[in-house]
Coordinates of C-alpha atoms and ligand atoms in Angstrom, one line a residue:
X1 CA -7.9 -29.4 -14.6
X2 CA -4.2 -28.1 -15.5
X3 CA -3.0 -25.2 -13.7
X4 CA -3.0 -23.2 -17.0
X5 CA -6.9 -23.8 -17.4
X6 CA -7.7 -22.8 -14.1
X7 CA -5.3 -19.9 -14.3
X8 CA -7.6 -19.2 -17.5
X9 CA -11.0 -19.4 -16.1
X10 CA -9.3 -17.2 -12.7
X11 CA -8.8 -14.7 -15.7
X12 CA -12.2 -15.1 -16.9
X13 CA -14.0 -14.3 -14.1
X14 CA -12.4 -10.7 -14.7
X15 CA -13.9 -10.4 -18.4
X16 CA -15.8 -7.3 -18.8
X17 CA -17.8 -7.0 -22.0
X18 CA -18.4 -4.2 -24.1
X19 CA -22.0 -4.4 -23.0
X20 CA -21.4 -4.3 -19.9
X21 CA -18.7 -1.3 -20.4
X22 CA -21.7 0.0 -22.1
X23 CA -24.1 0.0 -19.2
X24 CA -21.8 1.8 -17.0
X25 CA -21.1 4.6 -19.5
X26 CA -24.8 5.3 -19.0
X27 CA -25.3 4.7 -15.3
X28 CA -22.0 7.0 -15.1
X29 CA -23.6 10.2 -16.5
X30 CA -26.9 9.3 -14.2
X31 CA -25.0 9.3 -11.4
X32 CA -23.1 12.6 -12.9
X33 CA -25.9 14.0 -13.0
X34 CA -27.8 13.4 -10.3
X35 CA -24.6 14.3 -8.4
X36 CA -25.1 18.0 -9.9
X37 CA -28.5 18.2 -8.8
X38 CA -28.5 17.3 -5.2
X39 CA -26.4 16.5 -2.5
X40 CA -25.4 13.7 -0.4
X41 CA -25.5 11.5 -4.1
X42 CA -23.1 8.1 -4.2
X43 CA -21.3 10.4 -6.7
X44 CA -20.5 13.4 -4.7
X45 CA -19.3 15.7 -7.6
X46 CA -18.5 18.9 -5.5
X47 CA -18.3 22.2 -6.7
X48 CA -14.7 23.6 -6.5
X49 CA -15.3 27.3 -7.1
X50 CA -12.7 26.8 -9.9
X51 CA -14.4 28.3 -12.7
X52 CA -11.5 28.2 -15.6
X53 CA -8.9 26.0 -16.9
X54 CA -5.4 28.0 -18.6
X55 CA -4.1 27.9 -22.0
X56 CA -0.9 27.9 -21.4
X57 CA 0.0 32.0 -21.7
X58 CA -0.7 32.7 -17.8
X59 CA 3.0 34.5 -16.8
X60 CA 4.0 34.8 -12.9
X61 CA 5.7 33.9 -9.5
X62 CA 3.3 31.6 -7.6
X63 CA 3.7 29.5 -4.7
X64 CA 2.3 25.8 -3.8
X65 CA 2.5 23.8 -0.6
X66 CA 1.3 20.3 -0.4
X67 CA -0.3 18.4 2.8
X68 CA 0.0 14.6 2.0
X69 CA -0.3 11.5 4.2
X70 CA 3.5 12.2 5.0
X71 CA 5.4 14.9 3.6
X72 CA 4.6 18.5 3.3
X73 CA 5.9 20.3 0.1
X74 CA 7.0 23.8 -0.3
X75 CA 7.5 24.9 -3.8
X76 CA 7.6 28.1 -5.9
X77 CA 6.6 28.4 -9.4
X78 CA 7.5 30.3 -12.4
X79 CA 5.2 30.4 -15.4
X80 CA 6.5 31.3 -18.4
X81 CA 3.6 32.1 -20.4
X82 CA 4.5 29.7 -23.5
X83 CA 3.3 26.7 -21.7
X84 CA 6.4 25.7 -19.8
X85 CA 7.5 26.4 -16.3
X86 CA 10.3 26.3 -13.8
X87 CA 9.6 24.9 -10.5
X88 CA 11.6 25.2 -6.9
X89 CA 11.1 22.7 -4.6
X90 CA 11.5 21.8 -0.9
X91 CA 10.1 18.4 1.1
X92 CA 10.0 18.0 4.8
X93 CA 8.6 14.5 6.9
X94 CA 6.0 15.6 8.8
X95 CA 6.7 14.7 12.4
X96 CA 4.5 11.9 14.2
X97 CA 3.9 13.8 17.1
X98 CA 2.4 16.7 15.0
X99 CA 0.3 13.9 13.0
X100 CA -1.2 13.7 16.2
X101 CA -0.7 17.4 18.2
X102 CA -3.1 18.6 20.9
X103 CA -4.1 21.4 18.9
X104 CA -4.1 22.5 15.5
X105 CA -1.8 25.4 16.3
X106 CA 1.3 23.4 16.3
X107 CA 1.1 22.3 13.0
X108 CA 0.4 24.7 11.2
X109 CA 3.1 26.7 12.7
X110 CA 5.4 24.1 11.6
X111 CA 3.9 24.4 8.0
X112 CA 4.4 28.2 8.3
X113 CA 7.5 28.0 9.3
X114 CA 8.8 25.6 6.7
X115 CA 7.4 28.1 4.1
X116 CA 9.5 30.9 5.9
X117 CA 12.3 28.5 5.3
X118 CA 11.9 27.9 1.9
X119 CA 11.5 32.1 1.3
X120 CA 15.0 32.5 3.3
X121 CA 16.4 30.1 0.7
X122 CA 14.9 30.4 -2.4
X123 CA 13.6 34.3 -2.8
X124 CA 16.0 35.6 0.3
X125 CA 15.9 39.0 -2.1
X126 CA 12.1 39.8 -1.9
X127 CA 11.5 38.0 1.3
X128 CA 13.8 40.7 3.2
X129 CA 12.9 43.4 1.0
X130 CA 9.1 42.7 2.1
X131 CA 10.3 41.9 5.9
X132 CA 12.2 45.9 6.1
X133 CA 9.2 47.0 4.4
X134 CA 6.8 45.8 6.9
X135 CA 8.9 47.0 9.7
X136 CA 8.4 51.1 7.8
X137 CA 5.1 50.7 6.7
X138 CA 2.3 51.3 9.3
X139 CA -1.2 50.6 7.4
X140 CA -1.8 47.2 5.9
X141 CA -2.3 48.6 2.8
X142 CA 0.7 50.1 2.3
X143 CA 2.1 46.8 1.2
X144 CA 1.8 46.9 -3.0
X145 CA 0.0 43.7 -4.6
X146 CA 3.1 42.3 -6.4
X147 CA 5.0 41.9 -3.2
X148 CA 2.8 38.9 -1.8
X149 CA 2.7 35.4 -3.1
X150 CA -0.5 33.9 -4.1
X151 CA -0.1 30.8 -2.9
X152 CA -2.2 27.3 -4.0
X153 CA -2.7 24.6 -0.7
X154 CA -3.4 21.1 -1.7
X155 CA -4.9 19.5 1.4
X156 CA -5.4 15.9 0.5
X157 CA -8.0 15.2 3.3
X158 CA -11.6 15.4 2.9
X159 CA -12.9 18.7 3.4
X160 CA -16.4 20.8 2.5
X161 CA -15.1 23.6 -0.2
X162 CA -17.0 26.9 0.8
X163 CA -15.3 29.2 -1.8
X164 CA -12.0 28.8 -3.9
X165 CA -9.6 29.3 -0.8
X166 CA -12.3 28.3 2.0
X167 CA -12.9 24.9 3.1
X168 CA -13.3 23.3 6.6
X169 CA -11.9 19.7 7.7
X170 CA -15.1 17.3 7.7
X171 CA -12.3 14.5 9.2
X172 CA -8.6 13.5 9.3
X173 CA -7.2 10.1 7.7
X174 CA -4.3 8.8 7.4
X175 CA -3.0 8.6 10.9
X176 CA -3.8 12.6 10.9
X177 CA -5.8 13.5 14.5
X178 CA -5.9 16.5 15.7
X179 CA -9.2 17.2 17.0
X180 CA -9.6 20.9 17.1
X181 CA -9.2 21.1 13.4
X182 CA -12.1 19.4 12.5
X183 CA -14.7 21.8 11.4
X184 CA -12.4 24.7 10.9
X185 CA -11.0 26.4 7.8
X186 CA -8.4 24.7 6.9
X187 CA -7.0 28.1 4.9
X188 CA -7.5 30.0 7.8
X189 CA -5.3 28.0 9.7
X190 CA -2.8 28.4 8.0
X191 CA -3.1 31.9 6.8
X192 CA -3.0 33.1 10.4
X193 CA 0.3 31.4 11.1
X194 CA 1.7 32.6 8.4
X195 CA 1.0 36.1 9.3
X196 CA 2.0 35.7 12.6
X197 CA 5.4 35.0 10.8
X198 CA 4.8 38.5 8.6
X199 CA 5.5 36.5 5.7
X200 CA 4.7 38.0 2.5
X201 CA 1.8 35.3 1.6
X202 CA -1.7 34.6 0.8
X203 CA -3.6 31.3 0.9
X204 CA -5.4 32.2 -2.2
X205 CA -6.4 28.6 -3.3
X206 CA -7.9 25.4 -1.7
X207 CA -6.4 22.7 -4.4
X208 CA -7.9 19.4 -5.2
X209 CA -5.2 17.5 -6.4
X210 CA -7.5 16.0 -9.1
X211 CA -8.4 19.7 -9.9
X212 CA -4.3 20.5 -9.8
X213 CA -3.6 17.4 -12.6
X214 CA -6.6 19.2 -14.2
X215 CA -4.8 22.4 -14.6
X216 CA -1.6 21.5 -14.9
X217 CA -2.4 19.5 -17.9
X218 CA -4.4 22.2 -19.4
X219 CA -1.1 24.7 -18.9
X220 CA 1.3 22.2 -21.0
X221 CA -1.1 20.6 -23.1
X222 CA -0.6 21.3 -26.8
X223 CA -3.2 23.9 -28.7
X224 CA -5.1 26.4 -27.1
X225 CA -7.8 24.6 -26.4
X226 CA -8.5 23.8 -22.8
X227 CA -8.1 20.6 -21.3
X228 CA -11.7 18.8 -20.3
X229 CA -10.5 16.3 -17.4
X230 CA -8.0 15.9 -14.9
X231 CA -7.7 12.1 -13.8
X232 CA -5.4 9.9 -11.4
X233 CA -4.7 6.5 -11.3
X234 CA -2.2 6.0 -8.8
X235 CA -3.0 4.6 -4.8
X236 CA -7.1 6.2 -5.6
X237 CA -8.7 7.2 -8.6
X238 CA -11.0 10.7 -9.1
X239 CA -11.0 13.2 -11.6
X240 CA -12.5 16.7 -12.0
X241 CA -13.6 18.1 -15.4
X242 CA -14.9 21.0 -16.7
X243 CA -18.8 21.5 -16.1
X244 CA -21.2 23.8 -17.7
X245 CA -22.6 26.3 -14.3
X246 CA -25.8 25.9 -15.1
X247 CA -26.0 22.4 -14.7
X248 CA -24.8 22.4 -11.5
X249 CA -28.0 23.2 -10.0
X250 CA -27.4 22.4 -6.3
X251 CA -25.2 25.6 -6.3
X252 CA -28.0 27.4 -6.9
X253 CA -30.0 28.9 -3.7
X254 CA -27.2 27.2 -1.7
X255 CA -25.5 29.7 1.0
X256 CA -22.3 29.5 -0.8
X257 CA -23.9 30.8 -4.1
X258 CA -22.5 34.8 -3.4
X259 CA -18.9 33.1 -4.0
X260 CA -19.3 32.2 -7.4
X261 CA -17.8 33.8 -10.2
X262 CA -20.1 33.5 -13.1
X263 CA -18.3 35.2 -15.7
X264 CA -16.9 32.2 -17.9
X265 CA -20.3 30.0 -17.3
X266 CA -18.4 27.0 -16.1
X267 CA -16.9 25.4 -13.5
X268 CA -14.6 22.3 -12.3
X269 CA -16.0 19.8 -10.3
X270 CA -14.3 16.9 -8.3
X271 CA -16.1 14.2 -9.2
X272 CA -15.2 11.8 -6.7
X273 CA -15.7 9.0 -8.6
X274 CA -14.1 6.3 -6.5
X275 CA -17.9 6.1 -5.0
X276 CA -19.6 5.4 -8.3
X277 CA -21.9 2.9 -8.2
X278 CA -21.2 1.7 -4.6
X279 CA -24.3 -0.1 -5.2
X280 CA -22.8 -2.7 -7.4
X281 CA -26.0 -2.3 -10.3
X282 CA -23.4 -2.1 -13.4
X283 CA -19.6 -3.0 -11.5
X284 CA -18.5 -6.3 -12.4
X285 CA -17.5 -8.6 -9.2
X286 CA -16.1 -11.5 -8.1
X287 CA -15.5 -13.4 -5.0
X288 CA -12.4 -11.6 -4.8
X289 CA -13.6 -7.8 -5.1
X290 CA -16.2 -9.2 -2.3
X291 CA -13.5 -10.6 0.2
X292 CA -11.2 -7.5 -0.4
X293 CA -14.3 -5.2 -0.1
X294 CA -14.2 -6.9 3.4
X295 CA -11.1 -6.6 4.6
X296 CA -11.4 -3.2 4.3
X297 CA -11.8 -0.6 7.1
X298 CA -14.9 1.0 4.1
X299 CA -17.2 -2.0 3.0
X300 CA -19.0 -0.6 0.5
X301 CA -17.6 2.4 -0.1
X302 CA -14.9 3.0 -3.1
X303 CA -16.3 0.3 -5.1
X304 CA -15.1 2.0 -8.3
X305 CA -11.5 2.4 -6.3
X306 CA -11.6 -0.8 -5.7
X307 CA -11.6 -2.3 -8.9
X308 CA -9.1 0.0 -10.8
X309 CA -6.7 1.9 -8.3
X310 CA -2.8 0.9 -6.9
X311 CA -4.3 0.3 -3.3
X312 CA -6.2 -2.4 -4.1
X313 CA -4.8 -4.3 -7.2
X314 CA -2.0 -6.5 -5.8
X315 CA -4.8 -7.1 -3.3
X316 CA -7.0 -9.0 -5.4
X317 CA -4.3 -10.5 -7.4
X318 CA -3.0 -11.9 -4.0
X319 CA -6.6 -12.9 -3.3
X320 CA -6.7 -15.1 -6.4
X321 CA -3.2 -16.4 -5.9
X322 CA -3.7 -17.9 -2.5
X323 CA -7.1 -19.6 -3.4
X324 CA -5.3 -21.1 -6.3
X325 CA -2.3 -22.6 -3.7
X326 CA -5.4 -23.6 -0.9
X327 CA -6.9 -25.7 -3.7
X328 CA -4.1 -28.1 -4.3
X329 CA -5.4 -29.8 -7.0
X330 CA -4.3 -27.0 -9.5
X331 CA -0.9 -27.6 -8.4
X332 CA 0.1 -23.5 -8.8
X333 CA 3.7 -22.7 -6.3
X334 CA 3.4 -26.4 -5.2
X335 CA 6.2 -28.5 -3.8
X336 CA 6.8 -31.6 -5.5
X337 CA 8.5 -33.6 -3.5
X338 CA 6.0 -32.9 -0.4
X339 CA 3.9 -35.5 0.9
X340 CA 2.5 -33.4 4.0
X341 CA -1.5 -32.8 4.2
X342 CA -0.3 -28.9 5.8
X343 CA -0.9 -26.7 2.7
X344 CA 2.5 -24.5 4.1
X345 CA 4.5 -27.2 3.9
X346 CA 3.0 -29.0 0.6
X347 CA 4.1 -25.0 -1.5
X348 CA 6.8 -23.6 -2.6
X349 CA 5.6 -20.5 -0.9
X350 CA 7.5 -20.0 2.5
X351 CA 5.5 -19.9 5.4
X352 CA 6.3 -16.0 6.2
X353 CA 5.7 -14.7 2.5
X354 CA 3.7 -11.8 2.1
X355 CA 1.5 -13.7 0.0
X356 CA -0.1 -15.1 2.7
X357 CA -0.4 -11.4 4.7
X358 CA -3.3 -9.3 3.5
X359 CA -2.0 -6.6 1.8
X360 CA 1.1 -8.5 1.1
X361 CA 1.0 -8.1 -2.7
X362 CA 2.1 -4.7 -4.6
X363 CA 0.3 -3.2 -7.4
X364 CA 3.6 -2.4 -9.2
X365 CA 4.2 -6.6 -8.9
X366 CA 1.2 -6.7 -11.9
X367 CA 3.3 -4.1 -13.8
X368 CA 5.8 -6.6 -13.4
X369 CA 4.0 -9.7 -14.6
X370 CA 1.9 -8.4 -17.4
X371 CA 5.1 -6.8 -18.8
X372 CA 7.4 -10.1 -18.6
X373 CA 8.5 -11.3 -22.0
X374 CA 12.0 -12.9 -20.6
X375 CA 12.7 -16.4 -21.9
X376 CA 10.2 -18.8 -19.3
X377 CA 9.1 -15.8 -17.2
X378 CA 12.4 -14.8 -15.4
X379 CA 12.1 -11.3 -14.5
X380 CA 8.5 -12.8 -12.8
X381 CA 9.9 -15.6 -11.0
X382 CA 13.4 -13.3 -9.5
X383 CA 10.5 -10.9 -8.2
X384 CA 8.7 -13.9 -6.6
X385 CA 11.6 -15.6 -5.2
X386 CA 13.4 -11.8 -4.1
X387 CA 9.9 -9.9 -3.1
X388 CA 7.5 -12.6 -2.5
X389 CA 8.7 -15.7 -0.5
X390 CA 8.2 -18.0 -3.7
X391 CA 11.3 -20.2 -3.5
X392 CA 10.9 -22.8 -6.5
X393 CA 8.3 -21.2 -8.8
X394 CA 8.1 -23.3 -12.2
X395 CA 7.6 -21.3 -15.7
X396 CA 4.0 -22.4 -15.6
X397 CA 3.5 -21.3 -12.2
X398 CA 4.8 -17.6 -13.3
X399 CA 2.7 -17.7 -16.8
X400 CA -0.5 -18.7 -14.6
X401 CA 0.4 -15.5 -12.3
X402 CA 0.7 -13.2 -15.5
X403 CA -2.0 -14.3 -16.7
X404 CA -4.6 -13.6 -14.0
X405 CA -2.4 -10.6 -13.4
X406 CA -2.9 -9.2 -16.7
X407 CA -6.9 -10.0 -16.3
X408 CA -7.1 -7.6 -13.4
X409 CA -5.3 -4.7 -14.9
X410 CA -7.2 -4.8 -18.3
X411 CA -10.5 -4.7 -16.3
X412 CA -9.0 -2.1 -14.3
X413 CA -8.3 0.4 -17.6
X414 CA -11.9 -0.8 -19.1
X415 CA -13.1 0.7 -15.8
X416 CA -10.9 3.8 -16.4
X417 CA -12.5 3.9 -19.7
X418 CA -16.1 4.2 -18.4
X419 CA -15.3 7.4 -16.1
X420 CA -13.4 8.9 -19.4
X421 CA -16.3 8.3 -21.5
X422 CA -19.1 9.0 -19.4
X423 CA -17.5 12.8 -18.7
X424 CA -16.7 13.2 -22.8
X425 CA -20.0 12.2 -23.4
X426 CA -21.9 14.0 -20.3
X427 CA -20.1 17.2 -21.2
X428 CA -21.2 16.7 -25.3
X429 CA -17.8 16.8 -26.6
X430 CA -17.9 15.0 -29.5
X431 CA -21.2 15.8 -31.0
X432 CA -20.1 18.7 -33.4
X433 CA -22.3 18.4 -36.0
X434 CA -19.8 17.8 -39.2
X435 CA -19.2 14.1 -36.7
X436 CA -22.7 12.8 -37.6
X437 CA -21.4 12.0 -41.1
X438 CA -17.8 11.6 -40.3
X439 CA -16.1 8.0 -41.3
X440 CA -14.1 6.1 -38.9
X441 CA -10.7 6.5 -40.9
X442 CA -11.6 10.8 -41.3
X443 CA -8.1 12.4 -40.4
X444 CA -8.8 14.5 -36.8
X445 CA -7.4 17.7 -37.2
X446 CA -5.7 19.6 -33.4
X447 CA -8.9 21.5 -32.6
X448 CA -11.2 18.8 -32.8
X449 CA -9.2 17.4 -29.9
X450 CA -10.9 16.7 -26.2
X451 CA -7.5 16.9 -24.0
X452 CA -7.8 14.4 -21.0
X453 CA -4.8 14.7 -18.2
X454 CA -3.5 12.0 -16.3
X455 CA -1.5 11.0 -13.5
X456 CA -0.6 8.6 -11.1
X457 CA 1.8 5.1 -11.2
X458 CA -0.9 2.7 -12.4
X459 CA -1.5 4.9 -15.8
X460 CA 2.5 5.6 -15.8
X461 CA 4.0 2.4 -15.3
X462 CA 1.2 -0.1 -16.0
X463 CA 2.5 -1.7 -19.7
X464 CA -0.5 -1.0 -22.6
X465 CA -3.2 0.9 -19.8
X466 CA -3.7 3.1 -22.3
X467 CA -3.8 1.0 -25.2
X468 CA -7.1 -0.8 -23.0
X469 CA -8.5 2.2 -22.2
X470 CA -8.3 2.8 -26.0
X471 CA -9.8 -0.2 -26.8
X472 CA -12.5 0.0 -24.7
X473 CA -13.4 3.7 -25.7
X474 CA -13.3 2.3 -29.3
X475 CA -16.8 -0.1 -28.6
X476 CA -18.7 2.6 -26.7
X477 CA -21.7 3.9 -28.2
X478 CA -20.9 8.0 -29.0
X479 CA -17.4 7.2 -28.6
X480 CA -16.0 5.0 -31.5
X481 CA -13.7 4.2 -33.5
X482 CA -13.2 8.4 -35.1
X483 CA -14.2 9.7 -31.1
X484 CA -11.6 7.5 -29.5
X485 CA -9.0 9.3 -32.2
X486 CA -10.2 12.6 -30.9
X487 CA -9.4 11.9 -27.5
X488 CA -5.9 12.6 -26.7
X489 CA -4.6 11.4 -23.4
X490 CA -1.3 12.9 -21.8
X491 CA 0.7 12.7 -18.4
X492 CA 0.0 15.6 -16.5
X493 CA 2.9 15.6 -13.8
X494 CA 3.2 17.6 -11.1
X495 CA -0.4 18.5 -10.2
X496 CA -0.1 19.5 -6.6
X497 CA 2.9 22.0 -7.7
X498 CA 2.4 24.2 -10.7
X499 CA -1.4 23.1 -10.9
X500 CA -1.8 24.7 -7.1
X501 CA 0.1 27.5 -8.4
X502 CA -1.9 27.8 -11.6
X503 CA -5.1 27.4 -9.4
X504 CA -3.7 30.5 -7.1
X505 CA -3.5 32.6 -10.0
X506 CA -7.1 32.4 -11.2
X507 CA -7.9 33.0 -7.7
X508 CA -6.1 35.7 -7.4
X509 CA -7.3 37.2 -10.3
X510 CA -10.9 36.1 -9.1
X511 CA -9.8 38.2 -6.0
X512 CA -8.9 41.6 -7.7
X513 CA -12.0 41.7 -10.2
X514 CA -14.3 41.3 -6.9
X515 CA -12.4 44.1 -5.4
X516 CA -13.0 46.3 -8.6
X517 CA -16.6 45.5 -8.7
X518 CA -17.0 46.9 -4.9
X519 CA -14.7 49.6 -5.7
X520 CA -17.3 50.2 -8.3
X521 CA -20.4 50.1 -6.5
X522 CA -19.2 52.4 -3.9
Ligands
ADP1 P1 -0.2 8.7 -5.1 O1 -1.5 8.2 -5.6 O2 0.0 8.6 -3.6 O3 0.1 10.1 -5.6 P2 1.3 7.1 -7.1 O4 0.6 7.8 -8.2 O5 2.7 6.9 -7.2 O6 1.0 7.8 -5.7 O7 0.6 5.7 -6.9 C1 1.0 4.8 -5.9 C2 0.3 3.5 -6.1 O8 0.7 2.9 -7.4 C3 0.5 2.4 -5.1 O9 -0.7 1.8 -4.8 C4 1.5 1.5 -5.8 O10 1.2 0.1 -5.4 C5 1.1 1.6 -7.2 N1 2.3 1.4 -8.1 C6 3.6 1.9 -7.8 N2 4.4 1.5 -8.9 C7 3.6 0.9 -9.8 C8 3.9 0.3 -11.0 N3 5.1 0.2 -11.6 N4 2.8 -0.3 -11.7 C9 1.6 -0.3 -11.1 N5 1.3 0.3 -10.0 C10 2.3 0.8 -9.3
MG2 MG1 -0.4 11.6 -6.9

């Protein structure tokens, strides 16, 4: 065989059917569901305590910080009320030696202290106003309401949610190990350095940052309508939505059920959908999703992730790649004018390329490839030859890669389109009645819209991910051709800034009716 057909039947093996899109959708809301009902489920979908979304006329001063894998963010937030915003930001490395401290203590003194910082700088007016104040006033309560920030902490480590700012650490990842954190609140912790500072905040939120793309969308979006789901696609995927209260039944008798509010009868959960179907019953696979699965320090776990997100894409298209250059015969990268039986020396890939590292290949290379309309794949082949070790790489060689390449990242957005689906569908969103009888080509007018937020490079940068997602959500039963029109899908960026800060204002306001309701009962 050419190196074109095998290129082809590579691609092939990465088909997935609208049947088989079909058979997830449903398997999806099982899983949903029995998510809701119980815990320990593949699916965790965990209550957030969240229990609105905004419609873009909340008004106010908030503040977020942000606890990634390497940088923390400081940032204060202005809401406008008219569904824009103004946002100040600040961005520190966090030392290695804190990643790593001997107790818990010295980070989050360093965190505090960054957001002291950031006060002196950017509100140097109110943050010395509250400091003199604090030095005159005696009682605690002599400090008025609008002098403290509410602030929003998105803590992007796996954590048990108790209430909307309560969670304790269940473990650290990503190089994080401090062991006296673990099983703590992680709000606490930080709260008490910050007072220790006597700095005029409140760790009002525990943020998701699925739940923050979630709210941040719903803020901006156009309409009044709320927005339904918050999704990423960038290193993972995961996406929380709005649920109905009363189907999430595990809540109820739990010991966490006091800290519910219950007044709009809903509330966002965090899907976690990188775990569904970790059995494998309805995820397509391949010899390559099975060799990446175990080179991985989770085999599986993240089987979802694993097929769709940034982490693992170049991954399996580097997978594919290398078995194509191992089996000669199809004559991808090879060397022409090499006689040697050494597969190294018999390829136009040099000996130290990436390619042959695990890990080696970047997701944004697919963008790359799948977008390359240059005269005989240039822009492809510069990559390969700058990025990738691939001295001599032929125009066939570079349409093969593009090919495959462009197989993996249309499975990927079919995939996206099952978790979008399933959650429209679970939640009953487009089963007005006046749809039963609705044509395909029936104009949709703004309120019939379901608003869907996204972020994240993959759905960003990817060329057409939306357009397959579209596609796909086109041939799924419920959905069709008029539902997929319904669906409107937007970027929702900045998640982890004004959507902590949006988050910190519904808790906030959670916070004061709770207080009027035992001021009441007194
Ligand atoms: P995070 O998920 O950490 O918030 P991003 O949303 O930027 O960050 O996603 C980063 C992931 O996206 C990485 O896995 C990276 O390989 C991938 N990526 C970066 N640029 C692109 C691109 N242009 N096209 C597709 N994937 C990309
Ligand atoms: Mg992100």
């Amino acid at each position: 065989m050419g190196l074109a057909q095998e290129a082809s039947r590579v691609a092939a093996e990465f088909e997935y059917s609208d049947a088989q899109v079909n058979k997830a959708v449903k398997e999806f809301i099982r899983q949903m569901d029995e998510g809701l009902e119980k815990s320990g489920t593949t699916m965790s979908q965990i209550p957030t305590y969240v229990t609105a979304v905004p419609n873009g006329t909340e008004k106010g001063l908030y503040m977020a910080v942000d606890l990634g894998g390497t940088n923390f963010r400081v940032c204060s937030i202005n809401l406008n009320g008219d569904s824009t915003f103004s946002l100040t930001q600040s961005k520190v490395a966090i030392p290695k030696e804190l990643m790593v401290a001997q107790t818990s203590k010295e980070l989050f003194s360093f965190l505090a202290k960054q957001i002291a910082t950031f006060l002196q700088t950017h509100h140097g007016e109110h943050y010395h106003a509250t400091i003199r104040r604090r030095a005159t006033i005696h009682s605690e309560s002599g400090f008025e309401e609008r002098e403290i920030f509410n602030l929003g902490f998105t803590f992007s480590f796996p954590v048990q949610q108790v209430g909307i700012n309560k969670g304790t650490l269940i473990r650290w990842t990503k190089g994080f190990d401090i062991a006296d954190a673990v099983g703590k609140d992680v709000c606490k912790l930080l709260q008490d350095e910050i007072d220790a500072l006597h700095l005029p905040v409140r760790v009002a939120a525990l943020v998701n940052d699925t739940v923050g793309t979630l709210m941040a969308r719903s803020y901006t979006s156009p309409g009044k309508t709320g927005t339904l789901l918050g999704a990423i696609f960038g290193t993972g995927t995961n996406g929380a939505y709005v649920e109905k209260l009363d189907k999430v039944k595990k809540l109820n008798g739990s010991e966490n059920s006091d800290n519910v509010d219950r007044t709009t009868g809903e509330m966002i959960i965090n899907t976690e959908w990188g775990s569904f179907d970790n059995e494998l019953r309805v995820l397509p696979n391949t010899p390559y999703d099975n060799s990446l699965d175990k080179e991985t320090p989770n085999p599986g776990i993240q089987m979802f992730e694993k097929r769709i997100s940034g982490m693992f894409l170049g991954e399996i298209l580097r997978l594919a790649i290398v078995d194509l250059v191992k089996e000669r015969k199809t004559g991808l990268f090879s060397d022409d004018n090499s006689s040697s039986n050494d597969v190294h020396s018999t390829t136009c890939l040099a000996e130290n390329s990436p390619l042959w590292q695990p890990w080696g290949l970047d997701t944004s290379f697919l963008s790359i490839a799948h977008g390359d309309n240059s005269n005989g794949f240039k822009v492809t082949r510069q990559t390969l030859d700058k990025d990738y070790g691939v001295h001599a790489a032929s125009a066939e060689d570079a349409e093969a890669v593009k090919l495959i390449a462009a197989a993996i990242g249309k499975r990927a957005a079919r995939l996206s389109a099952v978790a979008i689906a399933a959650v429209v569908l679970a939640t009953d969103k487009l089963s007005s009645p006046q749809d039963i009888a609705t044509a395909d080509d029936t104009p949709v007018n703004e309120d019939e819209m379901v608003d869907i937020g996204v972020d994240g490079s993959l759905v960003e940068f990817y060329p057409g991910f939306e357009e397959y997602i579209r596609e796909a959500l086109r041939q799924i039963e419920g959905v069709g051709k008029h539902g997929e029109k319904r669906i409107r899908i937007g970027i929702a960026k900045d998640g982890s800034g004004v959507g902590a800060a949006l988050i910190a204002l519904v808790a906030d306001k959670l916070a004061k009716q709770a207080q009027l309701k035992e001021y009441g009962e007194e």
